Structures are given as structure tokens and as C-alpha cells.
Amino acid sequence: GQQLNQSPQSMFIQEGEDVSMNCTSSSIFNTWLWYKQEPGEGPVLLIALYKAGELTSNGRLTAQFGITRKDSFLNISASIPSDVGIYFCAGHVNFGNEKLTFGTGTRLTIIP
Amino acid sequence: EAQVTQNPRYLITVTGKKLTVTCSQNMNHEYMSWYRQDPGLGLRQIYYSMNVEVTDKGDVPEGYKVSRKEKRNFPLILESPSPNQTSLYFCASSYQRASSYEQYFGPGTRLTVT
């Protein structure tokens, strides 16, 4: 099946720094979603994007749906310790099965 | 509280011993799905269900079965588990409408097959 290329694979940053990660695909998606997974838990939805070019914020998180519909970006401003986790992008195409294609994840570690 | 629940959370079993992982959601969602998560591979879809009695294969269905007899439940069945099915499994659900593809995930089931 399709796969999304998510980068970077891991990030080590200091508290207070801003974070940027992205997801790219060789094919078009109609919806982009960003999830966060903490240890021992399932992914939790952070932001959903439905239109090319859309920029959406959720607190310190901002995500954008790329104009080409083949990429998406997630930024976290002023990181705090509870931002630690694995961030996944997911894309959806309207084939009628509600199938999400997931990226391989970005592991975020915050150095005290 | 709106949630997706899975049981068991942890399971260690032996090759060939049939097992079932249950999934239940209380949000009246039409769509339900099973994923497996393996290091470096992200989440891969095993099976999905668009509604009661409607199921279909995802990307990695080999060795798994599902059923959808009721809207709220979507069990995952491993008839003859093998070590390559050792993984972290997630159930997810969502509404079946064109404006929303937001899937909600359960807490996960960590399965080890020896």
C-alpha cells in the first residue's frame, strides 16, 4: 500500500525550542491528519486538515495542508516536557473505505 | 466518556493457539478498523468495517480474521498465531460521513507469540 515519508525520524530538542516536522507523499491526499502517541497509549488526534493550503492551529500546534496536496507540516512552538512522544501524519483519499495511510512517525525527545 | 476499549492490553501466547482481541466503541461510529504497529513501519491497516456485516481487507490481512455482528464491537481473531504476528495492535473507529475522517484509537494490545 501507499506510504508517507515522514521526517525527521527523531528529534532531540531543548525545552522552549520550536519544532518542525513534515510528511510527503508521491500521491495526492484529500485530508491530512496529525496524531500524537504517548508511551503505552493509542494515537490521539491533534489536528485535521481538509483543504489544500489550509493552516490550522491547536494551541501551540500549527499544521498546514500543502498546496500540491502531497505534503503537510506540523510545527510546535515553545516546546514543553509533555510534548514528548511520537507524532504521526496520516493521509486520506476518497476511495470510500475511510482508509488512513500513516507516516512512520517522528519521535520527539526534550532535553532538560 | 467517549472511548474505544480493547482487551486484553497485554497477551503472551504460543504458536498456533487461537486468540481473540476484542474492541468496543461507545460513540455509535459506523467505521471500525484494526492496525498493527511495528518499529520503523508506522501503523498498517489489517482489516476494516464500514458497518455491521460489512468488512474488508486492509494492507496486511494475512493470518487475521474479523467480524462485525454488532455496531459497537469489532473483534480481531488470530486462528493460528505465528511469531511474526508479535506486534502492538490498535483498534480505531470513526463516523462514516464525507466531512470527517478523524479516527479515534483504543489504548492498544501488545501481543507476543512465542
Tab-separated table of C-alpha atoms in Angstrom:
chain	number	residue	atom	x	y	z
A	1	GLY	CA	0.000	0.000	0.000
A	2	GLN	CA	0.893	3.675	-0.015
A	3	GLN	CA	3.353	5.057	2.478
A	4	LEU	CA	4.041	8.517	3.661
A	5	ASN	CA	7.600	9.753	4.146
A	6	GLN	CA	7.804	11.496	7.462
A	7	SER	CA	10.855	13.437	8.620
A	8	PRO	CA	12.809	13.699	10.709
A	9	GLN	CA	12.596	10.232	12.254
A	10	SER	CA	13.653	11.612	15.622
A	11	MET	CA	14.371	14.948	17.223
A	12	PHE	CA	16.235	15.884	20.365
A	13	ILE	CA	15.498	19.455	21.395
A	14	GLN	CA	15.695	21.646	24.460
A	15	GLU	CA	12.632	22.837	26.300
A	16	GLY	CA	11.395	26.108	24.849
A	17	GLU	CA	12.602	25.436	21.302
A	18	ASP	CA	10.269	25.308	18.324
A	19	VAL	CA	9.766	22.025	16.447
A	20	SER	CA	9.035	21.390	12.775
A	21	MET	CA	8.254	18.103	11.082
A	22	ASN	CA	6.799	17.194	7.727
A	23	CYS	CA	5.203	14.476	5.698
A	24	THR	CA	5.430	13.941	1.951
A	25	SER	CA	3.737	11.610	-0.483
A	26	SER	CA	4.112	10.683	-4.121
A	27	SER	CA	0.345	10.800	-4.497
A	28	ILE	CA	-2.401	13.246	-3.610
A	29	PHE	CA	-4.419	13.134	-0.405
A	30	ASN	CA	-7.696	14.928	0.264
A	31	THR	CA	-7.318	15.030	4.039
A	32	TRP	CA	-4.291	15.242	6.298
A	33	LEU	CA	-4.355	14.367	9.983
A	34	TRP	CA	-1.735	14.686	12.695
A	35	TYR	CA	-1.681	12.326	15.690
A	36	LYS	CA	0.422	12.099	18.833
A	37	GLN	CA	1.201	8.838	20.595
A	38	GLU	CA	2.498	8.689	24.159
A	39	PRO	CA	4.101	5.563	25.636
A	40	GLY	CA	1.557	2.849	26.355
A	41	GLU	CA	-1.282	4.711	24.660
A	42	GLY	CA	-3.025	4.824	21.320
A	43	PRO	CA	-2.587	7.748	18.907
A	44	VAL	CA	-4.608	10.832	19.771
A	45	LEU	CA	-5.828	13.203	17.076
A	46	LEU	CA	-4.217	16.669	17.228
A	47	ILE	CA	-5.241	18.458	14.042
A	48	ALA	CA	-7.300	17.657	10.940
A	49	LEU	CA	-6.843	19.475	7.612
A	50	TYR	CA	-9.395	19.281	4.805
A	51	LYS	CA	-8.405	21.888	2.193
A	52	ALA	CA	-5.234	22.441	0.194
A	53	GLY	CA	-3.399	25.447	1.617
A	54	GLU	CA	-5.287	25.292	4.920
A	55	LEU	CA	-3.414	26.414	8.012
A	56	THR	CA	-4.905	25.286	11.326
A	57	SER	CA	-3.801	25.833	14.916
A	58	ASN	CA	-4.492	23.959	18.124
A	59	GLY	CA	-2.828	25.826	20.979
A	60	ARG	CA	0.930	25.771	20.373
A	61	LEU	CA	0.496	23.406	17.423
A	62	THR	CA	0.106	24.632	13.855
A	63	ALA	CA	-0.339	22.385	10.834
A	64	GLN	CA	-0.578	23.129	7.132
A	65	PHE	CA	-2.039	21.227	4.200
A	66	GLY	CA	0.360	21.670	1.282
A	67	ILE	CA	-0.850	23.370	-1.888
A	68	THR	CA	0.120	20.371	-4.013
A	69	ARG	CA	-1.888	18.100	-1.658
A	70	LYS	CA	1.176	15.857	-1.455
A	71	ASP	CA	2.571	17.177	1.805
A	72	SER	CA	1.785	18.535	5.239
A	73	PHE	CA	3.738	20.241	8.016
A	74	LEU	CA	3.389	20.347	11.785
A	75	ASN	CA	5.020	22.984	13.965
A	76	ILE	CA	5.135	23.069	17.742
A	77	SER	CA	6.102	26.357	19.324
A	78	ALA	CA	7.878	26.783	22.669
A	79	SER	CA	8.096	23.049	23.430
A	80	ILE	CA	7.379	21.773	26.936
A	81	PRO	CA	8.164	18.396	28.551
A	82	SER	CA	4.684	16.998	27.918
A	83	ASP	CA	5.231	17.355	24.148
A	84	VAL	CA	7.392	14.215	24.288
A	85	GLY	CA	6.008	11.387	22.185
A	86	ILE	CA	5.750	10.081	18.644
A	87	TYR	CA	3.970	12.249	16.105
A	88	PHE	CA	2.303	10.614	13.118
A	89	CYS	CA	0.902	12.149	9.990
A	90	ALA	CA	-1.920	10.375	8.195
A	91	GLY	CA	-3.496	10.964	4.807
A	92	HIS	CA	-6.886	10.055	3.418
A	93	VAL	CA	-8.047	9.600	-0.169
A	94	ASN	CA	-11.708	9.374	-1.093
A	95	PHE	CA	-11.830	5.752	-2.186
A	96	GLY	CA	-14.834	5.199	0.057
A	97	ASN	CA	-13.220	2.976	2.656
A	98	GLU	CA	-12.162	5.663	5.150
A	99	LYS	CA	-8.640	4.242	4.944
A	100	LEU	CA	-5.887	6.273	6.512
A	101	THR	CA	-2.294	5.903	5.359
A	102	PHE	CA	0.170	6.637	8.149
A	103	GLY	CA	3.668	8.019	8.163
A	104	THR	CA	6.412	6.204	10.059
A	105	GLY	CA	6.426	8.750	12.862
A	106	THR	CA	8.703	11.408	14.359
A	107	ARG	CA	9.940	10.672	17.879
A	108	LEU	CA	10.314	13.871	19.878
A	109	THR	CA	12.602	13.926	22.925
A	110	ILE	CA	13.046	17.016	25.066
A	111	ILE	CA	16.374	17.507	26.771
A	112	PRO	CA	16.046	19.144	30.181
B	1	GLU	CA	-16.947	9.085	28.340
B	2	ALA	CA	-16.492	8.532	24.608
B	3	GLN	CA	-13.902	5.843	24.091
B	4	VAL	CA	-12.568	2.828	22.247
B	5	THR	CA	-11.681	-0.069	24.521
B	6	GLN	CA	-9.550	-3.116	23.780
B	7	ASN	CA	-8.963	-6.318	25.713
B	8	PRO	CA	-6.621	-7.705	26.699
B	9	ARG	CA	-3.991	-4.955	26.898
B	10	TYR	CA	-1.156	-7.488	27.044
B	11	LEU	CA	-1.073	-11.073	25.828
B	12	ILE	CA	1.665	-13.672	25.595
B	13	THR	CA	0.738	-16.842	23.748
B	14	VAL	CA	2.268	-19.754	21.869
B	15	THR	CA	2.324	-20.506	18.168
B	16	GLY	CA	-0.906	-21.998	16.898
B	17	LYS	CA	-3.142	-21.230	19.872
B	18	LYS	CA	-6.218	-19.349	18.632
B	19	LEU	CA	-6.886	-15.994	20.245
B	20	THR	CA	-9.313	-13.092	20.006
B	21	VAL	CA	-8.679	-9.446	20.799
B	22	THR	CA	-11.873	-7.552	21.496
B	23	CYS	CA	-12.636	-3.964	20.511
B	24	SER	CA	-15.650	-1.934	21.529
B	25	GLN	CA	-16.655	1.696	20.974
B	26	ASN	CA	-19.451	3.701	22.611
B	27	MET	CA	-19.664	6.530	20.059
B	28	ASN	CA	-22.099	4.863	17.635
B	29	HIS	CA	-19.434	5.008	14.923
B	30	GLU	CA	-20.115	3.158	11.676
B	31	TYR	CA	-16.482	2.677	10.696
B	32	MET	CA	-14.044	0.497	12.641
B	33	SER	CA	-10.555	-0.668	11.797
B	34	TRP	CA	-7.632	-2.702	13.093
B	35	TYR	CA	-3.985	-1.657	12.751
B	36	ARG	CA	-0.700	-3.178	13.739
B	37	GLN	CA	2.271	-1.053	14.736
B	38	ASP	CA	5.818	-2.276	14.248
B	39	PRO	CA	9.071	-0.348	14.780
B	40	GLY	CA	10.013	1.710	11.725
B	41	LEU	CA	6.832	0.771	9.863
B	42	GLY	CA	4.255	3.037	11.458
B	43	LEU	CA	0.647	1.865	11.558
B	44	ARG	CA	-0.568	-0.576	8.938
B	45	GLN	CA	-4.213	-1.427	8.420
B	46	ILE	CA	-5.208	-5.081	8.842
B	47	TYR	CA	-8.989	-5.064	8.297
B	48	TYR	CA	-11.737	-2.501	8.347
B	49	SER	CA	-15.515	-2.428	8.560
B	50	MET	CA	-17.799	0.188	7.039
B	51	ASN	CA	-20.816	-1.007	9.047
B	52	VAL	CA	-22.461	-4.099	10.542
B	53	GLU	CA	-21.743	-7.227	8.472
B	54	VAL	CA	-19.505	-5.211	6.078
B	55	THR	CA	-15.786	-5.948	6.380
B	56	ASP	CA	-12.839	-5.791	4.013
B	57	LYS	CA	-9.104	-6.368	3.900
B	58	GLY	CA	-6.585	-3.654	4.610
B	59	ASP	CA	-2.915	-3.712	3.683
B	60	VAL	CA	-1.758	-6.663	5.831
B	61	PRO	CA	-4.735	-9.067	6.319
B	62	GLU	CA	-2.883	-12.407	6.108
B	63	GLY	CA	-3.309	-14.511	9.244
B	64	TYR	CA	-6.188	-12.451	10.650
B	65	LYS	CA	-9.974	-12.587	10.656
B	66	VAL	CA	-12.599	-10.120	11.825
B	67	SER	CA	-16.339	-9.989	12.311
B	68	ARG	CA	-18.865	-7.170	12.759
B	69	LYS	CA	-22.087	-8.589	14.139
B	70	GLU	CA	-22.903	-5.502	16.193
B	71	LYS	CA	-22.136	-1.861	15.531
B	72	ARG	CA	-20.131	-1.336	18.701
B	73	ASN	CA	-17.879	-4.438	18.546
B	74	PHE	CA	-15.151	-5.438	16.101
B	75	PRO	CA	-13.078	-8.403	17.342
B	76	LEU	CA	-9.758	-9.405	15.770
B	77	ILE	CA	-9.197	-13.155	15.511
B	78	LEU	CA	-5.895	-14.941	15.054
B	79	GLU	CA	-6.777	-18.537	14.193
B	80	SER	CA	-3.200	-19.833	14.326
B	81	PRO	CA	-0.849	-17.132	15.612
B	82	SER	CA	2.767	-17.131	14.497
B	83	PRO	CA	5.794	-15.242	15.861
B	84	ASN	CA	5.664	-12.697	13.005
B	85	GLN	CA	2.337	-11.539	14.422
B	86	THR	CA	4.084	-10.299	17.533
B	87	SER	CA	3.161	-6.632	17.446
B	88	LEU	CA	1.231	-3.768	19.005
B	89	TYR	CA	-2.375	-3.760	17.808
B	90	PHE	CA	-4.768	-0.827	17.721
B	91	CYS	CA	-8.475	-0.655	17.078
B	92	ALA	CA	-9.935	2.604	15.765
B	93	SER	CA	-13.372	3.962	14.924
B	94	SER	CA	-14.902	6.969	13.205
B	95	TYR	CA	-18.123	8.348	11.803
B	96	GLN	CA	-18.940	7.419	8.227
B	97	ARG	CA	-19.529	10.831	6.722
B	98	ALA	CA	-17.794	12.752	3.988
B	99	SER	CA	-16.784	15.637	6.248
B	100	SER	CA	-14.952	13.605	8.835
B	101	TYR	CA	-12.160	11.077	8.562
B	102	GLU	CA	-10.999	11.510	12.114
B	103	GLN	CA	-10.336	8.120	13.609
B	104	TYR	CA	-10.249	7.544	17.370
B	105	PHE	CA	-7.898	4.895	18.667
B	106	GLY	CA	-8.048	2.417	21.515
B	107	PRO	CA	-5.172	2.061	24.013
B	108	GLY	CA	-3.528	-0.856	22.209
B	109	THR	CA	-2.919	-4.569	22.758
B	110	ARG	CA	0.654	-5.771	22.952
B	111	LEU	CA	0.795	-9.336	21.636
B	112	THR	CA	3.781	-11.654	21.915
B	113	VAL	CA	3.716	-15.012	20.122
B	114	THR	CA	6.460	-17.451	21.131
